[in-house]
C-alpha positions as a LaTeX table, in Angstrom:
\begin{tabular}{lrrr}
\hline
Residue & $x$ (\AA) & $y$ (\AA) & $z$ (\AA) \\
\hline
Unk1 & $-14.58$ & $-5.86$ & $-9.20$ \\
Unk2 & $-11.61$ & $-7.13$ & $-6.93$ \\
Unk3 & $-11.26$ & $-5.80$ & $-3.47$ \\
Unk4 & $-9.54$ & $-7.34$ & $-0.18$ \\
Unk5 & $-12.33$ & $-8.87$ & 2.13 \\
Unk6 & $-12.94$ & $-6.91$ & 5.20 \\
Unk7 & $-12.13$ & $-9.56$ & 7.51 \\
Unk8 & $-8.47$ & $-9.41$ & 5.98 \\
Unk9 & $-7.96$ & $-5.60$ & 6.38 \\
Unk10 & $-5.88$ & $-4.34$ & 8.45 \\
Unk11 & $-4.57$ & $-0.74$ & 7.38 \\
Unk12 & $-1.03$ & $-1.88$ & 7.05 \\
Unk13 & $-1.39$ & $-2.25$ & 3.17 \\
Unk14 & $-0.89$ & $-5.78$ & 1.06 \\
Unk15 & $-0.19$ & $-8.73$ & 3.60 \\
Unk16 & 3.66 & $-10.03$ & 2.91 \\
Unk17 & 2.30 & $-12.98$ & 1.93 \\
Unk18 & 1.62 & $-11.59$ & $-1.61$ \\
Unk19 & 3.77 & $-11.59$ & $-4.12$ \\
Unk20 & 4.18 & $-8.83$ & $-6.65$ \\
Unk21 & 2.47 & $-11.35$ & $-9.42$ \\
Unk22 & $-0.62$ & $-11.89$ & $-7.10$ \\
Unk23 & $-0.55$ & $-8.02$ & $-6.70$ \\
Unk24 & $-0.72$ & $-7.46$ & $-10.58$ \\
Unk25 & $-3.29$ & $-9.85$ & $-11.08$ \\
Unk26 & $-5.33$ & $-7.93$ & $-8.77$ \\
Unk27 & $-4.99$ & $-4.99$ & $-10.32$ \\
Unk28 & $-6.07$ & $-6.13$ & $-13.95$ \\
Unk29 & $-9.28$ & $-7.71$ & $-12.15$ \\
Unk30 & $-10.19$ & $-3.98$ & $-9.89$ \\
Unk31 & $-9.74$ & $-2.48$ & $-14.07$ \\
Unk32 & $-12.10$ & $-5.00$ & $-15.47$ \\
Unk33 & $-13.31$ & $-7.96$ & $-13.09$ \\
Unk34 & $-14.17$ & $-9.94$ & $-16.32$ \\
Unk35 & $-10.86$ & $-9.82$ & $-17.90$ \\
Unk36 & $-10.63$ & $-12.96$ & $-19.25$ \\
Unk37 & $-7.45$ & $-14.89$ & $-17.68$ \\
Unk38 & $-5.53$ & $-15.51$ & $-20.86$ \\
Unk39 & $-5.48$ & $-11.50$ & $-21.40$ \\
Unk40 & $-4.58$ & $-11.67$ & $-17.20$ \\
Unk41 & $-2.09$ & $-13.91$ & $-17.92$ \\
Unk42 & $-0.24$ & $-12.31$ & $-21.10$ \\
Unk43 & $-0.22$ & $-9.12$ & $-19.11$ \\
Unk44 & 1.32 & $-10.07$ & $-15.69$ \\
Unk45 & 3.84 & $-13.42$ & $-18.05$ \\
Unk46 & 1.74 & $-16.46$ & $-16.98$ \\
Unk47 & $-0.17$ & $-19.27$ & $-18.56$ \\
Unk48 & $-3.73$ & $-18.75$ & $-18.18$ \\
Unk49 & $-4.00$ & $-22.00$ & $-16.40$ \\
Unk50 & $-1.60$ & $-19.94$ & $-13.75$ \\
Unk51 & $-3.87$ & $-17.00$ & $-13.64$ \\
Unk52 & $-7.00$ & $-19.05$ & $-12.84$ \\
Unk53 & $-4.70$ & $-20.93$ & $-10.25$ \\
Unk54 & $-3.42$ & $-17.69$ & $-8.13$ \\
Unk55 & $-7.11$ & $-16.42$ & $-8.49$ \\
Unk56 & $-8.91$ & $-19.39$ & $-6.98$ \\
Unk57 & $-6.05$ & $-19.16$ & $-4.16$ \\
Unk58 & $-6.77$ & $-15.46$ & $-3.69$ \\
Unk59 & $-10.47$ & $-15.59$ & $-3.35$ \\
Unk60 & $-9.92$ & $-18.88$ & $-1.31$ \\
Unk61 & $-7.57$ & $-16.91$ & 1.11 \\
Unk62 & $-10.27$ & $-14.12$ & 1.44 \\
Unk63 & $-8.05$ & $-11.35$ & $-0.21$ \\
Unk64 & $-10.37$ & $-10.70$ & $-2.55$ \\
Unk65 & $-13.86$ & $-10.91$ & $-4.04$ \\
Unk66 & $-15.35$ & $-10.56$ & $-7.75$ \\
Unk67 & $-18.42$ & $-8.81$ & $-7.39$ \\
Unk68 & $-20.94$ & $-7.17$ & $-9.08$ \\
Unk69 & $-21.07$ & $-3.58$ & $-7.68$ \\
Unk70 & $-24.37$ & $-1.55$ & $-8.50$ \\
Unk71 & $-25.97$ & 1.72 & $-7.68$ \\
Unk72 & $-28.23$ & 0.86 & $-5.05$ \\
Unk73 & $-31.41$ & 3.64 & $-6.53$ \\
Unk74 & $-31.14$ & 1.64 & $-9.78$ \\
Unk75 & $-31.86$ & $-1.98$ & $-8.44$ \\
Unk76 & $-34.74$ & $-0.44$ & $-6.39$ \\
Unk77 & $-32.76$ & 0.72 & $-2.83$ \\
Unk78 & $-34.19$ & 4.16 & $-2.61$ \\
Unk79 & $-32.28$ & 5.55 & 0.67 \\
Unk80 & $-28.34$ & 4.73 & 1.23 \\
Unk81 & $-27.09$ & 5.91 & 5.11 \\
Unk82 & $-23.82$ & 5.57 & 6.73 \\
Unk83 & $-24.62$ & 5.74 & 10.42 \\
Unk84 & $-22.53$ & 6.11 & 13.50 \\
Unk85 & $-22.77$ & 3.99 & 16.55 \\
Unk86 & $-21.24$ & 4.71 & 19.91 \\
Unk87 & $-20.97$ & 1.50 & 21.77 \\
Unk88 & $-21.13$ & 0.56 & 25.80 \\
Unk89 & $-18.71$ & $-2.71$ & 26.43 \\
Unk90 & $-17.68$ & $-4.53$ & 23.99 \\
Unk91 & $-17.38$ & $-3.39$ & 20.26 \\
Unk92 & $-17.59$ & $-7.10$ & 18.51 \\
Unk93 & $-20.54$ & $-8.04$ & 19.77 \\
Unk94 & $-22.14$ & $-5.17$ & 18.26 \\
Unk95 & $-20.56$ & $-5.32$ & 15.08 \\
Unk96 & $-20.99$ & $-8.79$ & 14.53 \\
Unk97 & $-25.06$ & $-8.69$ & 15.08 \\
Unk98 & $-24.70$ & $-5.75$ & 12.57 \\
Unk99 & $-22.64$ & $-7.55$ & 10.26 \\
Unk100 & $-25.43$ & $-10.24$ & 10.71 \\
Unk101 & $-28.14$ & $-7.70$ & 9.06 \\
Unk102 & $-29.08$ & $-8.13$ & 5.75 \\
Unk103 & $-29.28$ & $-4.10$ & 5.23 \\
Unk104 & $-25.25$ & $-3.36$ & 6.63 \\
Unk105 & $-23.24$ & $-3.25$ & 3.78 \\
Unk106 & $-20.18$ & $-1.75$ & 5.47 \\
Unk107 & $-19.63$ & $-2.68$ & 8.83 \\
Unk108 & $-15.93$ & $-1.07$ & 10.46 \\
Unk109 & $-14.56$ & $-0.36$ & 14.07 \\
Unk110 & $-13.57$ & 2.80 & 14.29 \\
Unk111 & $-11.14$ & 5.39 & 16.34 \\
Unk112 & $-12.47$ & 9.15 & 16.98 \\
Unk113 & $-16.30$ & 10.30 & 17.60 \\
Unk114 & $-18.19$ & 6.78 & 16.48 \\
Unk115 & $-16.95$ & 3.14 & 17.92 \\
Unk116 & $-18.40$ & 1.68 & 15.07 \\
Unk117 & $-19.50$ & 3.07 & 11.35 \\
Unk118 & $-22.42$ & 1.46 & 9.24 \\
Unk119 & $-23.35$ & 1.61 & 5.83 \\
Unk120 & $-26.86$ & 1.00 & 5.08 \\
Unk121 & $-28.94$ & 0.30 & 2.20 \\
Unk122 & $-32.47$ & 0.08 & 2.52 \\
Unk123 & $-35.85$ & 0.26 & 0.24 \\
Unk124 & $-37.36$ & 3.82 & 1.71 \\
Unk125 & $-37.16$ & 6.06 & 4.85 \\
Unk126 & $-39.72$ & 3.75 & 6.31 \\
Unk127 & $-37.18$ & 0.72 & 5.67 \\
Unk128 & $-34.27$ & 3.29 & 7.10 \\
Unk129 & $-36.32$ & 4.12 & 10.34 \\
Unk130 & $-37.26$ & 0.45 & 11.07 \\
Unk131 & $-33.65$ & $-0.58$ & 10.60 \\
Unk132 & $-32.08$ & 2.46 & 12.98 \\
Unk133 & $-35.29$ & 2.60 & 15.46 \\
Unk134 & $-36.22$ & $-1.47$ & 16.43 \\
Unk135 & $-32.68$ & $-3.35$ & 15.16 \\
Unk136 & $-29.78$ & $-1.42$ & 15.35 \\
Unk137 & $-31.03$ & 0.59 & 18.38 \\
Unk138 & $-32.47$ & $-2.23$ & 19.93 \\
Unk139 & $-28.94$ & $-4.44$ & 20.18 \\
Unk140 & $-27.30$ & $-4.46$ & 23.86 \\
Unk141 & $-24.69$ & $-2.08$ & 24.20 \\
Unk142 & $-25.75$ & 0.61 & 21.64 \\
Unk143 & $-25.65$ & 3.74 & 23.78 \\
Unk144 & $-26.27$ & 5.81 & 20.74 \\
Unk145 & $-26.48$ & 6.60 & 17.02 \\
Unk146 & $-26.45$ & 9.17 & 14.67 \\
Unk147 & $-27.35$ & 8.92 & 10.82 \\
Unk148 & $-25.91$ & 10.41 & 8.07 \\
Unk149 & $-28.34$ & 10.16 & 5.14 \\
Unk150 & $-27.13$ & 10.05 & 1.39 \\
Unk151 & $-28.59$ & 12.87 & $-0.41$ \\
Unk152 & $-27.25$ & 11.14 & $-4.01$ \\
Unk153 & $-23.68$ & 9.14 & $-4.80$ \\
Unk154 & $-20.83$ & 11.07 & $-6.50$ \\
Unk155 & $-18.43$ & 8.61 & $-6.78$ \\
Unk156 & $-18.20$ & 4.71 & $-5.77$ \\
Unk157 & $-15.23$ & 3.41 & $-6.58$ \\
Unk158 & $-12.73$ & 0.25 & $-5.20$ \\
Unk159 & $-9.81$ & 1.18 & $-7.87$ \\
Unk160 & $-7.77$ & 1.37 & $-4.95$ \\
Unk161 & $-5.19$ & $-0.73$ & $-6.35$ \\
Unk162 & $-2.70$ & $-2.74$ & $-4.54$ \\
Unk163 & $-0.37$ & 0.40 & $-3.25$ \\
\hline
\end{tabular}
């Protein structure tokens, strides 16, 4: 799976810096992150060799990762949560202790009701209440949460493409 890193989002779409080859190679990796690089290559007109080249420079760059992307309740991660956090002073502070946390797999600055959103994963409520009640509540300028619990997944996707 092929997505931009977090650190290089910025809600203003692909950075100019990528070229509509990059872009395309991209998109054959968020279809099928093991596409082999000859079948990358034949599809987007480049040597293989150039495939693996432009990838190593995209994941070097941070504009992309190849993951492995699982449903958390089948490797054993029994409660999911996304969970707002309104913030006193300043917002990076926060977010980088939570981004620190083993359990915050989504960590973004926000606009609206919540200065910061959270995704969580954890092994049980238990897990859940330690991670909300003595870590997250516990850092220096949370003023306050509120947890939205994951009842079961729908849909988990990053097919976003490169539009």
């Amino acid at each position: 799976m092929a997505s931009r890193s977090a650190d290089s989002r910025t809600g203003n779409g692909p950075s100019s810096s990528i070229d509509a080859v990059s872009l395309a190679i991209i998109e054959q990796l968020q279809e099928d992150g093991r596409r082999p690089y000859a079948a990358i290559g034949k599809a987007v007109g480049l040597s293989e060799a150039a495939v693996r080249q432009r990838v190593q420079k995209l994941l070097d760059q941070g504009v992309m990762q190849i993951v492995a992307v699982t449903d958390p309740l089948t490797v054993g991660f029994r409660r999911q949560a996304m969970i707002g956090i309104n913030v006193e002073g300043d917002m990076d502070a926060v977010a980088d202790a939570l981004t620190a946390m083993d359990e915050c797999e989504y960590v973004v600055m926000t606009a609206g009701s919540f200065d910061l959103m959270v995704e969580v994963v954890c092994e049980d409520d238990d897990h859940l209440l330690e991670v909300i009640n003595k870590r997250i509540r516990a850092l220096p300028g949370v003023r306050s949460t509120e947890s939205f619990v994951y009842l079961k997944l729908k849909k988990q996707t990053y097919m976003w493409g490169t539009r």
